[in-house]
mmCIF file of C-alpha atoms in Angstrom:
data_model
loop_
_atom_site.group_PDB
_atom_site.id
_atom_site.type_symbol
_atom_site.label_atom_id
_atom_site.label_comp_id
_atom_site.label_asym_id
_atom_site.label_seq_id
_atom_site.Cartn_x
_atom_site.Cartn_y
_atom_site.Cartn_z
ATOM 1 C CA UNK O 1 16.523 22.780 6.347
ATOM 2 C CA UNK O 2 18.333 21.392 3.315
ATOM 3 C CA UNK O 3 17.259 18.673 0.813
ATOM 4 C CA UNK O 4 19.807 16.660 2.161
ATOM 5 C CA UNK O 5 18.337 17.029 5.814
ATOM 6 C CA UNK O 6 14.985 16.375 4.661
ATOM 7 C CA UNK O 7 15.989 13.292 2.715
ATOM 8 C CA UNK O 8 17.786 11.813 5.782
ATOM 9 C CA UNK O 9 14.778 12.616 7.955
ATOM 10 C CA UNK O 10 12.380 10.790 5.530
ATOM 11 C CA UNK O 11 14.613 7.822 5.387
ATOM 12 C CA UNK O 12 14.900 7.657 9.320
ATOM 13 C CA UNK O 13 11.295 7.963 9.579
ATOM 14 C CA UNK O 14 10.366 5.552 7.273
ATOM 15 C CA UNK O 15 13.537 2.971 8.318
ATOM 16 C CA UNK O 16 12.257 2.893 12.136
ATOM 17 C CA UNK O 17 9.171 0.910 11.017
ATOM 18 C CA UNK O 18 8.753 -2.861 10.186
ATOM 19 C CA UNK O 19 5.236 -2.991 9.364
ATOM 20 C CA UNK O 20 3.823 -4.746 5.843
ATOM 21 C CA UNK O 21 1.831 -1.250 5.143
ATOM 22 C CA UNK O 22 4.994 0.993 5.447
ATOM 23 C CA UNK O 23 7.297 1.007 2.373
ATOM 24 C CA UNK O 24 10.793 -0.445 3.101
ATOM 25 C CA UNK O 25 13.827 1.454 2.712
ATOM 26 C CA UNK O 26 16.677 -0.499 1.754
ATOM 27 C CA UNK O 27 19.365 2.064 1.482
ATOM 28 C CA UNK O 28 20.419 5.606 1.625
ATOM 29 C CA UNK O 29 22.862 7.234 -0.710
ATOM 30 C CA UNK O 30 23.862 10.549 1.083
ATOM 31 C CA UNK O 31 26.214 11.364 -1.544
ATOM 32 C CA UNK O 32 23.693 11.429 -4.142
ATOM 33 C CA UNK O 33 20.783 12.638 -1.868
ATOM 34 C CA UNK O 34 18.814 9.412 -2.854
ATOM 35 C CA UNK O 35 16.513 7.060 -0.957
ATOM 36 C CA UNK O 36 16.536 3.420 -2.180
ATOM 37 C CA UNK O 37 13.285 1.928 -1.550
ATOM 38 C CA UNK O 38 11.595 -1.614 -2.355
ATOM 39 C CA UNK O 39 10.486 -1.584 -6.033
ATOM 40 C CA UNK O 40 7.149 -1.351 -6.526
ATOM 41 C CA UNK O 41 6.315 -2.097 -10.169
ATOM 42 C CA UNK O 42 2.177 -1.755 -9.880
ATOM 43 C CA UNK O 43 2.360 2.078 -8.979
ATOM 44 C CA UNK O 44 -0.042 3.977 -7.063
ATOM 45 C CA UNK O 45 -3.412 3.006 -6.039
ATOM 46 C CA UNK O 46 -5.031 5.711 -7.803
ATOM 47 C CA UNK O 47 -3.515 4.528 -11.241
ATOM 48 C CA UNK O 48 -4.343 1.032 -10.417
ATOM 49 C CA UNK O 49 -7.994 2.000 -9.729
ATOM 50 C CA UNK O 50 -7.980 3.941 -12.909
ATOM 51 C CA UNK O 51 -6.490 0.995 -14.823
ATOM 52 C CA UNK O 52 -9.922 -1.122 -13.622
ATOM 53 C CA UNK O 53 -8.939 -2.596 -10.027
ATOM 54 C CA UNK O 54 -12.117 -3.791 -8.590
ATOM 55 C CA UNK O 55 -13.823 -2.482 -5.532
ATOM 56 C CA UNK O 56 -12.629 -5.634 -3.072
ATOM 57 C CA UNK O 57 -9.077 -4.840 -4.082
ATOM 58 C CA UNK O 58 -9.213 -1.049 -3.580
ATOM 59 C CA UNK O 59 -11.257 -1.563 -0.315
ATOM 60 C CA UNK O 60 -8.119 -3.843 0.890
ATOM 61 C CA UNK O 61 -5.498 -1.785 -0.205
ATOM 62 C CA UNK O 62 -7.017 1.256 1.352
ATOM 63 C CA UNK O 63 -7.598 -0.820 4.396
ATOM 64 C CA UNK O 64 -3.686 -1.628 4.789
ATOM 65 C CA UNK O 65 -2.969 2.344 4.088
ATOM 66 C CA UNK O 66 -5.189 2.665 7.511
ATOM 67 C CA UNK O 67 -3.607 0.045 9.485
ATOM 68 C CA UNK O 68 -0.190 1.721 8.331
ATOM 69 C CA UNK O 69 -1.489 4.991 9.172
ATOM 70 C CA UNK O 70 -2.815 3.520 12.827
ATOM 71 C CA UNK O 71 1.228 2.181 13.357
ATOM 72 C CA UNK O 72 2.781 5.678 12.448
ATOM 73 C CA UNK O 73 0.520 7.045 15.000
ATOM 74 C CA UNK O 74 1.001 4.549 17.741
ATOM 75 C CA UNK O 75 4.767 5.235 16.992
ATOM 76 C CA UNK O 76 3.949 9.071 18.123
ATOM 77 C CA UNK O 77 4.396 10.255 14.614
ATOM 78 C CA UNK O 78 1.843 12.475 12.398
ATOM 79 C CA UNK O 79 2.628 11.008 8.329
ATOM 80 C CA UNK O 80 1.745 15.057 7.292
ATOM 81 C CA UNK O 81 1.399 14.289 3.743
ATOM 82 C CA UNK O 82 -0.839 11.721 3.436
ATOM 83 C CA UNK O 83 -2.470 11.326 -0.458
ATOM 84 C CA UNK O 84 -3.196 8.964 -3.140
ATOM 85 C CA UNK O 85 0.258 9.359 -4.647
ATOM 86 C CA UNK O 86 1.739 8.202 -1.717
ATOM 87 C CA UNK O 87 -0.192 5.069 -1.368
ATOM 88 C CA UNK O 88 1.679 2.304 -3.550
ATOM 89 C CA UNK O 89 0.508 -0.696 -4.269
ATOM 90 C CA UNK O 90 2.985 -3.670 -3.262
ATOM 91 C CA UNK O 91 0.891 -6.499 -4.808
ATOM 92 C CA UNK O 92 -2.880 -6.426 -5.358
ATOM 93 C CA UNK O 93 -4.763 -5.858 -2.601
ATOM 94 C CA UNK O 94 -1.738 -4.479 -0.799
ATOM 95 C CA UNK O 95 -0.916 -0.989 -0.272
ATOM 96 C CA UNK O 96 1.846 0.969 1.373
ATOM 97 C CA UNK O 97 2.711 4.107 2.746
ATOM 98 C CA UNK O 98 5.236 6.030 1.531
ATOM 99 C CA UNK O 99 6.963 9.540 1.396
ATOM 100 C CA UNK O 100 7.927 10.326 5.299
ATOM 101 C CA UNK O 101 9.276 13.447 4.326
ATOM 102 C CA UNK O 102 7.230 15.780 6.344
ATOM 103 C CA UNK O 103 6.610 13.128 9.000
ATOM 104 C CA UNK O 104 7.060 14.854 12.650
ATOM 105 C CA UNK O 105 6.271 14.132 16.282
ATOM 106 C CA UNK O 106 2.870 14.564 17.686
ATOM 107 C CA UNK O 107 2.684 17.930 19.080
ATOM 108 C CA UNK O 108 5.771 19.301 16.960
ATOM 109 C CA UNK O 109 5.502 22.585 15.394
ATOM 110 C CA UNK O 110 5.670 22.643 11.446
ATOM 111 C CA UNK O 111 8.986 22.944 9.895
ATOM 112 C CA UNK O 112 7.675 25.590 7.358
ATOM 113 C CA UNK O 113 4.529 27.192 6.908
ATOM 114 C CA UNK O 114 1.776 25.505 4.231
ATOM 115 C CA UNK O 115 3.892 22.007 4.761
ATOM 116 C CA UNK O 116 1.949 19.524 2.905
ATOM 117 C CA UNK O 117 -0.281 19.042 -0.119
ATOM 118 C CA UNK O 118 -2.858 21.774 -0.048
ATOM 119 C CA UNK O 119 -5.937 19.611 -1.087
ATOM 120 C CA UNK O 120 -5.313 17.265 1.417
ATOM 121 C CA UNK O 121 -4.240 19.338 4.035
ATOM 122 C CA UNK O 122 -6.419 20.000 7.138
ATOM 123 C CA UNK O 123 -7.731 23.715 8.223
ATOM 124 C CA UNK O 124 -5.337 23.424 11.525
ATOM 125 C CA UNK O 125 -2.266 22.027 9.386
ATOM 126 C CA UNK O 126 -2.957 24.999 6.911
ATOM 127 C CA UNK O 127 -2.796 27.481 9.944
ATOM 128 C CA UNK O 128 0.430 26.005 11.107
ATOM 129 C CA UNK O 129 -0.925 24.360 14.171
ATOM 130 C CA UNK O 130 1.234 21.526 16.131
ATOM 131 C CA UNK O 131 1.231 18.242 14.552
ATOM 132 C CA UNK O 132 -1.615 15.783 15.283
ATOM 133 C CA UNK O 133 -2.800 12.599 14.279
ATOM 134 C CA UNK O 134 -6.459 14.405 13.274
ATOM 135 C CA UNK O 135 -4.491 15.950 10.585
ATOM 136 C CA UNK O 136 -3.687 12.547 8.965
ATOM 137 C CA UNK O 137 -7.372 11.679 9.217
ATOM 138 C CA UNK O 138 -8.543 14.953 7.313
ATOM 139 C CA UNK O 139 -5.980 13.657 4.734
ATOM 140 C CA UNK O 140 -7.262 10.237 4.827
ATOM 141 C CA UNK O 141 -10.459 11.257 4.187
ATOM 142 C CA UNK O 142 -9.339 13.372 0.860
ATOM 143 C CA UNK O 143 -8.121 9.761 -0.238
ATOM 144 C CA UNK O 144 -11.347 8.164 0.527
ATOM 145 C CA UNK O 145 -13.475 10.597 -1.205
ATOM 146 C CA UNK O 146 -11.244 10.284 -4.292
ATOM 147 C CA UNK O 147 -10.393 6.699 -4.307
ATOM 148 C CA UNK O 148 -13.740 5.169 -2.366
ATOM 149 C CA UNK O 149 -15.281 2.213 -4.528
ATOM 150 C CA UNK O 150 -18.448 2.498 -2.649
ATOM 151 C CA UNK O 151 -21.083 5.223 -1.676
ATOM 152 C CA UNK O 152 -20.161 4.097 2.253
ATOM 153 C CA UNK O 153 -16.388 4.707 1.682
ATOM 154 C CA UNK O 154 -16.946 8.114 0.350
ATOM 155 C CA UNK O 155 -19.566 8.772 3.039
ATOM 156 C CA UNK O 156 -16.768 7.910 5.267
ATOM 157 C CA UNK O 157 -14.406 10.005 3.223
ATOM 158 C CA UNK O 158 -16.589 13.089 3.920
ATOM 159 C CA UNK O 159 -16.768 12.551 7.489
ATOM 160 C CA UNK O 160 -13.458 12.885 8.052
ATOM 161 C CA UNK O 161 -12.924 16.120 6.368
ATOM 162 C CA UNK O 162 -14.714 17.554 8.937
ATOM 163 C CA UNK O 163 -13.695 21.359 10.192
ATOM 164 C CA UNK O 164 -13.520 20.120 13.519
ATOM 165 C CA UNK O 165 -10.476 17.736 14.517
ATOM 166 C CA UNK O 166 -12.507 16.064 17.320
ATOM 167 C CA UNK O 167 -15.344 15.259 14.958
ATOM 168 C CA UNK O 168 -13.306 13.168 12.613
ATOM 169 C CA UNK O 169 -14.008 9.364 13.023
ATOM 170 C CA UNK O 170 -11.401 7.146 14.326
ATOM 171 C CA UNK O 171 -9.208 5.136 12.314
ATOM 172 C CA UNK O 172 -10.396 2.452 14.083
ATOM 173 C CA UNK O 173 -13.720 3.064 12.694
ATOM 174 C CA UNK O 174 -12.607 3.549 9.339
ATOM 175 C CA UNK O 175 -10.776 0.014 9.305
ATOM 176 C CA UNK O 176 -14.071 -1.398 10.518
ATOM 177 C CA UNK O 177 -16.286 0.032 7.604
ATOM 178 C CA UNK O 178 -13.662 -1.012 5.313
ATOM 179 C CA UNK O 179 -13.229 -4.537 6.569
ATOM 180 C CA UNK O 180 -17.249 -4.798 6.846
ATOM 181 C CA UNK O 181 -17.456 -3.682 3.438
ATOM 182 C CA UNK O 182 -15.238 -6.418 2.116
ATOM 183 C CA UNK O 183 -16.881 -9.385 4.208
ATOM 184 C CA UNK O 184 -19.462 -11.359 2.160
ATOM 185 C CA UNK O 185 -23.000 -9.366 2.471
ATOM 186 C CA UNK O 186 -25.419 -11.152 5.187
ATOM 187 C CA UNK O 187 -28.137 -8.427 4.639
ATOM 188 C CA UNK O 188 -31.823 -9.054 4.018
ATOM 189 C CA UNK O 189 -33.016 -8.517 0.647
ATOM 190 C CA UNK O 190 -33.773 -4.645 -0.140
ATOM 191 C CA UNK O 191 -31.634 -3.650 3.159
ATOM 192 C CA UNK O 192 -28.702 -1.605 2.653
ATOM 193 C CA UNK O 193 -25.238 -1.655 4.747
ATOM 194 C CA UNK O 194 -24.965 1.299 7.854
ATOM 195 C CA UNK O 195 -21.883 3.011 8.136
ATOM 196 C CA UNK O 196 -21.124 3.493 12.372
ATOM 197 C CA UNK O 197 -18.613 6.204 13.341
#
């Protein structure tokens, strides 16, 4: 597959969505082989956290990425390259999912061996398995383990990087945790929040 074909496939995948957590494609210049995306001056979520974004903002951004990933899966696609640098911040508390260059339909074989970013690739993706949403959940685990602002989110990230795809918590459980963690705490003094998978 040529770079131009990849570019067009990425643009088509991302442009097919109208979701607040997915990057907006404004134009594609086939002559220059360039995609024009909405401007996102706040950079990546990782950079934002490193510059001092608070736990509430990071949790809100992670929740928006999880919602976007759920939308991608509802559309029958697997992102295939979820990582912190593909989570860009549109506004404080709102991140968007970007880089759909490796997105493919559920069940599709990989276009090339080892597609993706090794540090966030599930064992089955490394082995060249057909696209499955569990691959994205594994990658999300790596993102949460790297960016999680609290022990509960870090623990959830560790649960998502399980070797067995069926053991990875569903996105609904991840979103529920992030939203619970953002809600005002009503815990009794001395108790700690629980994580349910």
